[in-house]
Amino acid sequence: MVSTEQALAIVQQVRDSHAAGFDLRLLAMQALDELPDYNWSGIYRLEGDTLVLDAYVGAETDHTRIPVGRGVCGTAVSQNKNQVIQDVRELDNYLACSVSTRSEIVVLIRRGEEILGQIDIDGHRVGAFDDTDETLLQELAEILAMRW
Ligand code: SME
């Protein structure tokens, strides 16, 4: 759950930045990391049928390459659909980055029909993310896609 004011400030900061590519993606993840429930904020780029870890803020993860179809991240691509998970403990197809993670949201970054990658956020609280987060991440995804 993110307030309209918080979301506006982050979108504005990213939109107004002169950065592009990896630098812009890192700046966006750093801005998101300020939000209380955003305990791990990262980007995966889609390369063929593999998601490759790109800019991120948070603990190091073993999951630097994720095949399409694996975990929440790979499922978003195989289903071509954003994922909002209230409690990751209820999933069979989940790749744990941290034992503290309870909720996760993945929003696809698209250019037209093409999937460029995704924004992946982990939270330590059950049910941390809702449609307000999805809307914010969707707006960021569009900005990142334009300056990929
Ligand atoms: N939990 C993800 C893996 C990436 S980490 O959260 C950084 C998944 O199940 O795909």
mmCIF file of C-alpha atoms and ligand atoms in Angstrom:
data_model
loop_
_atom_site.group_PDB
_atom_site.id
_atom_site.type_symbol
_atom_site.label_atom_id
_atom_site.label_comp_id
_atom_site.label_asym_id
_atom_site.label_seq_id
_atom_site.Cartn_x
_atom_site.Cartn_y
_atom_site.Cartn_z
ATOM 1 C CA MET A 1 0.000 0.000 0.000
ATOM 2 C CA VAL A 2 1.471 3.292 -1.094
ATOM 3 C CA SER A 3 -0.156 6.730 -0.755
ATOM 4 C CA THR A 4 -0.915 8.888 -3.790
ATOM 5 C CA GLU A 5 1.577 11.475 -2.515
ATOM 6 C CA GLN A 6 4.375 8.926 -2.130
ATOM 7 C CA ALA A 7 3.670 7.463 -5.560
ATOM 8 C CA LEU A 8 3.580 10.888 -7.231
ATOM 9 C CA ALA A 9 6.875 11.921 -5.652
ATOM 10 C CA ILE A 10 8.638 8.760 -6.855
ATOM 11 C CA VAL A 11 7.213 8.910 -10.381
ATOM 12 C CA GLN A 12 8.182 12.584 -10.620
ATOM 13 C CA GLN A 13 11.711 11.938 -9.367
ATOM 14 C CA VAL A 14 12.276 9.189 -11.934
ATOM 15 C CA ARG A 15 10.565 11.050 -14.783
ATOM 16 C CA ASP A 16 12.519 14.276 -14.108
ATOM 17 C CA SER A 17 15.888 12.540 -13.885
ATOM 18 C CA HIS A 18 18.170 12.837 -16.901
ATOM 19 C CA ALA A 19 19.419 9.282 -16.440
ATOM 20 C CA ALA A 20 18.643 6.425 -18.813
ATOM 21 C CA GLY A 21 19.288 2.692 -19.052
ATOM 22 C CA PHE A 22 20.848 0.968 -16.035
ATOM 23 C CA ASP A 23 21.398 4.272 -14.185
ATOM 24 C CA LEU A 24 17.716 5.167 -14.431
ATOM 25 C CA ARG A 25 16.696 1.668 -13.343
ATOM 26 C CA LEU A 26 18.996 1.895 -10.307
ATOM 27 C CA LEU A 27 17.685 5.351 -9.443
ATOM 28 C CA ALA A 28 14.116 4.019 -9.587
ATOM 29 C CA MET A 29 14.990 1.078 -7.291
ATOM 30 C CA GLN A 30 16.713 3.442 -4.841
ATOM 31 C CA ALA A 31 13.597 5.639 -4.767
ATOM 32 C CA LEU A 32 11.357 2.611 -4.126
ATOM 33 C CA ASP A 33 13.678 1.348 -1.392
ATOM 34 C CA GLU A 34 12.662 4.400 0.697
ATOM 35 C CA LEU A 35 9.134 2.979 1.044
ATOM 36 C CA PRO A 36 8.723 1.075 4.336
ATOM 37 C CA ASP A 37 7.398 -2.197 2.866
ATOM 38 C CA TYR A 38 9.893 -2.325 -0.006
ATOM 39 C CA ASN A 39 12.554 -4.545 1.565
ATOM 40 C CA TRP A 40 14.133 -5.709 -1.701
ATOM 41 C CA SER A 41 13.629 -3.788 -4.946
ATOM 42 C CA GLY A 42 15.084 -5.015 -8.189
ATOM 43 C CA ILE A 43 14.855 -5.294 -11.947
ATOM 44 C CA TYR A 44 15.225 -8.427 -14.030
ATOM 45 C CA ARG A 45 15.903 -8.102 -17.778
ATOM 46 C CA LEU A 46 14.447 -10.753 -20.043
ATOM 47 C CA GLU A 47 17.142 -12.278 -22.250
ATOM 48 C CA GLY A 48 15.686 -15.005 -24.429
ATOM 49 C CA ASP A 49 13.969 -17.367 -22.006
ATOM 50 C CA THR A 50 15.961 -16.248 -18.940
ATOM 51 C CA LEU A 51 15.453 -13.390 -16.511
ATOM 52 C CA VAL A 52 18.785 -11.772 -15.640
ATOM 53 C CA LEU A 53 19.241 -9.699 -12.495
ATOM 54 C CA ASP A 54 19.866 -6.031 -13.323
ATOM 55 C CA ALA A 55 19.752 -2.990 -10.980
ATOM 56 C CA TYR A 56 18.678 -3.771 -7.413
ATOM 57 C CA VAL A 57 18.748 -2.452 -3.858
ATOM 58 C CA GLY A 58 18.739 -4.962 -1.006
ATOM 59 C CA ALA A 59 20.506 -8.111 0.054
ATOM 60 C CA GLU A 60 22.499 -10.114 -2.464
ATOM 61 C CA THR A 61 20.511 -12.937 -4.006
ATOM 62 C CA ASP A 62 21.408 -16.350 -5.453
ATOM 63 C CA HIS A 63 18.676 -15.855 -8.042
ATOM 64 C CA THR A 64 20.636 -13.863 -10.587
ATOM 65 C CA ARG A 65 19.257 -15.898 -13.516
ATOM 66 C CA ILE A 66 15.696 -17.244 -13.464
ATOM 67 C CA PRO A 67 14.263 -19.400 -16.277
ATOM 68 C CA VAL A 68 10.849 -18.327 -17.619
ATOM 69 C CA GLY A 69 8.200 -20.335 -15.738
ATOM 70 C CA ARG A 70 10.229 -20.652 -12.496
ATOM 71 C CA GLY A 71 9.190 -18.803 -9.337
ATOM 72 C CA VAL A 72 6.996 -15.732 -9.128
ATOM 73 C CA CYS A 73 9.292 -13.872 -11.530
ATOM 74 C CA GLY A 74 9.321 -16.546 -14.213
ATOM 75 C CA THR A 75 5.563 -17.070 -13.843
ATOM 76 C CA ALA A 76 4.887 -13.386 -14.580
ATOM 77 C CA VAL A 77 6.606 -13.848 -17.945
ATOM 78 C CA SER A 78 5.085 -17.244 -18.814
ATOM 79 C CA GLN A 79 1.592 -15.952 -17.981
ATOM 80 C CA ASN A 80 2.325 -12.470 -19.394
ATOM 81 C CA LYS A 81 0.721 -11.136 -16.222
ATOM 82 C CA ASN A 82 1.744 -9.086 -13.182
ATOM 83 C CA GLN A 83 1.852 -11.054 -9.923
ATOM 84 C CA VAL A 84 0.744 -9.822 -6.491
ATOM 85 C CA ILE A 85 1.434 -12.451 -3.815
ATOM 86 C CA GLN A 86 -0.014 -11.900 -0.343
ATOM 87 C CA ASP A 87 1.897 -14.725 1.358
ATOM 88 C CA VAL A 88 4.729 -16.491 -0.455
ATOM 89 C CA ARG A 89 4.512 -19.412 2.016
ATOM 90 C CA GLU A 90 1.348 -20.529 0.192
ATOM 91 C CA LEU A 91 3.170 -20.984 -3.121
ATOM 92 C CA ASP A 92 4.772 -24.159 -4.479
ATOM 93 C CA ASN A 93 6.587 -22.359 -7.283
ATOM 94 C CA TYR A 94 8.546 -19.822 -5.257
ATOM 95 C CA LEU A 95 12.260 -18.994 -5.187
ATOM 96 C CA ALA A 96 13.232 -17.628 -1.778
ATOM 97 C CA CYS A 97 15.660 -14.720 -1.751
ATOM 98 C CA SER A 98 15.315 -14.116 1.971
ATOM 99 C CA VAL A 99 13.705 -16.136 4.757
ATOM 100 C CA SER A 100 12.069 -12.896 5.932
ATOM 101 C CA THR A 101 10.096 -12.382 2.702
ATOM 102 C CA ARG A 102 6.342 -12.757 3.074
ATOM 103 C CA SER A 103 4.877 -10.860 0.126
ATOM 104 C CA GLU A 104 6.001 -10.110 -3.383
ATOM 105 C CA ILE A 105 4.889 -8.053 -6.359
ATOM 106 C CA VAL A 106 6.151 -8.397 -9.915
ATOM 107 C CA VAL A 107 5.192 -5.900 -12.617
ATOM 108 C CA LEU A 108 6.202 -6.491 -16.213
ATOM 109 C CA ILE A 109 8.103 -3.882 -18.205
ATOM 110 C CA ARG A 110 6.738 -3.903 -21.743
ATOM 111 C CA ARG A 111 7.448 -2.106 -24.970
ATOM 112 C CA GLY A 112 4.306 -2.718 -26.979
ATOM 113 C CA GLU A 113 3.794 -6.478 -26.860
ATOM 114 C CA GLU A 114 7.458 -7.220 -26.116
ATOM 115 C CA ILE A 115 8.446 -7.987 -22.511
ATOM 116 C CA LEU A 116 11.707 -6.194 -21.708
ATOM 117 C CA GLY A 117 11.859 -7.329 -18.093
ATOM 118 C CA GLN A 118 10.169 -6.750 -14.769
ATOM 119 C CA ILE A 119 10.222 -4.890 -11.475
ATOM 120 C CA ASP A 120 10.314 -7.303 -8.512
ATOM 121 C CA ILE A 121 9.636 -6.150 -4.940
ATOM 122 C CA ASP A 122 9.817 -8.284 -1.780
ATOM 123 C CA GLY A 123 8.211 -7.285 1.513
ATOM 124 C CA HIS A 124 8.560 -8.698 5.010
ATOM 125 C CA ARG A 125 4.885 -8.210 5.876
ATOM 126 C CA VAL A 126 2.043 -10.478 4.717
ATOM 127 C CA GLY A 127 -0.183 -8.623 2.248
ATOM 128 C CA ALA A 128 2.162 -5.647 1.937
ATOM 129 C CA PHE A 129 1.269 -4.916 -1.692
ATOM 130 C CA ASP A 130 -2.003 -4.046 -3.408
ATOM 131 C CA ASP A 131 -3.278 -2.269 -6.506
ATOM 132 C CA THR A 132 -1.800 1.068 -5.356
ATOM 133 C CA ASP A 133 1.660 -0.531 -5.582
ATOM 134 C CA GLU A 134 0.822 -2.144 -8.911
ATOM 135 C CA THR A 135 -0.248 1.246 -10.318
ATOM 136 C CA LEU A 136 2.953 2.919 -9.105
ATOM 137 C CA LEU A 137 5.177 0.160 -10.498
ATOM 138 C CA GLN A 138 3.251 0.156 -13.772
ATOM 139 C CA GLU A 139 3.895 3.895 -14.190
ATOM 140 C CA LEU A 140 7.590 3.388 -13.443
ATOM 141 C CA ALA A 141 7.735 0.442 -15.843
ATOM 142 C CA GLU A 142 6.454 2.674 -18.639
ATOM 143 C CA ILE A 143 9.091 5.337 -17.944
ATOM 144 C CA LEU A 144 11.861 2.714 -17.738
ATOM 145 C CA ALA A 145 10.713 1.113 -21.006
ATOM 146 C CA MET A 146 10.911 4.454 -22.808
ATOM 147 C CA ARG A 147 14.497 4.957 -21.625
ATOM 148 C CA TRP A 148 15.595 1.322 -21.569
HETATM 149 N N1 SME B 1 11.108 -14.643 -5.235
HETATM 150 C C1 SME B 1 11.380 -14.595 -6.641
HETATM 151 C C2 SME B 1 12.876 -14.701 -6.908
HETATM 152 C C3 SME B 1 13.580 -13.405 -6.948
HETATM 153 S S1 SME B 1 13.921 -12.813 -5.385
HETATM 154 O O1 SME B 1 12.627 -12.442 -4.762
HETATM 155 C C4 SME B 1 14.884 -11.480 -5.475
HETATM 156 C C5 SME B 1 10.637 -15.684 -7.366
HETATM 157 O O2 SME B 1 9.993 -16.533 -6.744
HETATM 158 O O3 SME B 1 10.696 -15.705 -8.597
#
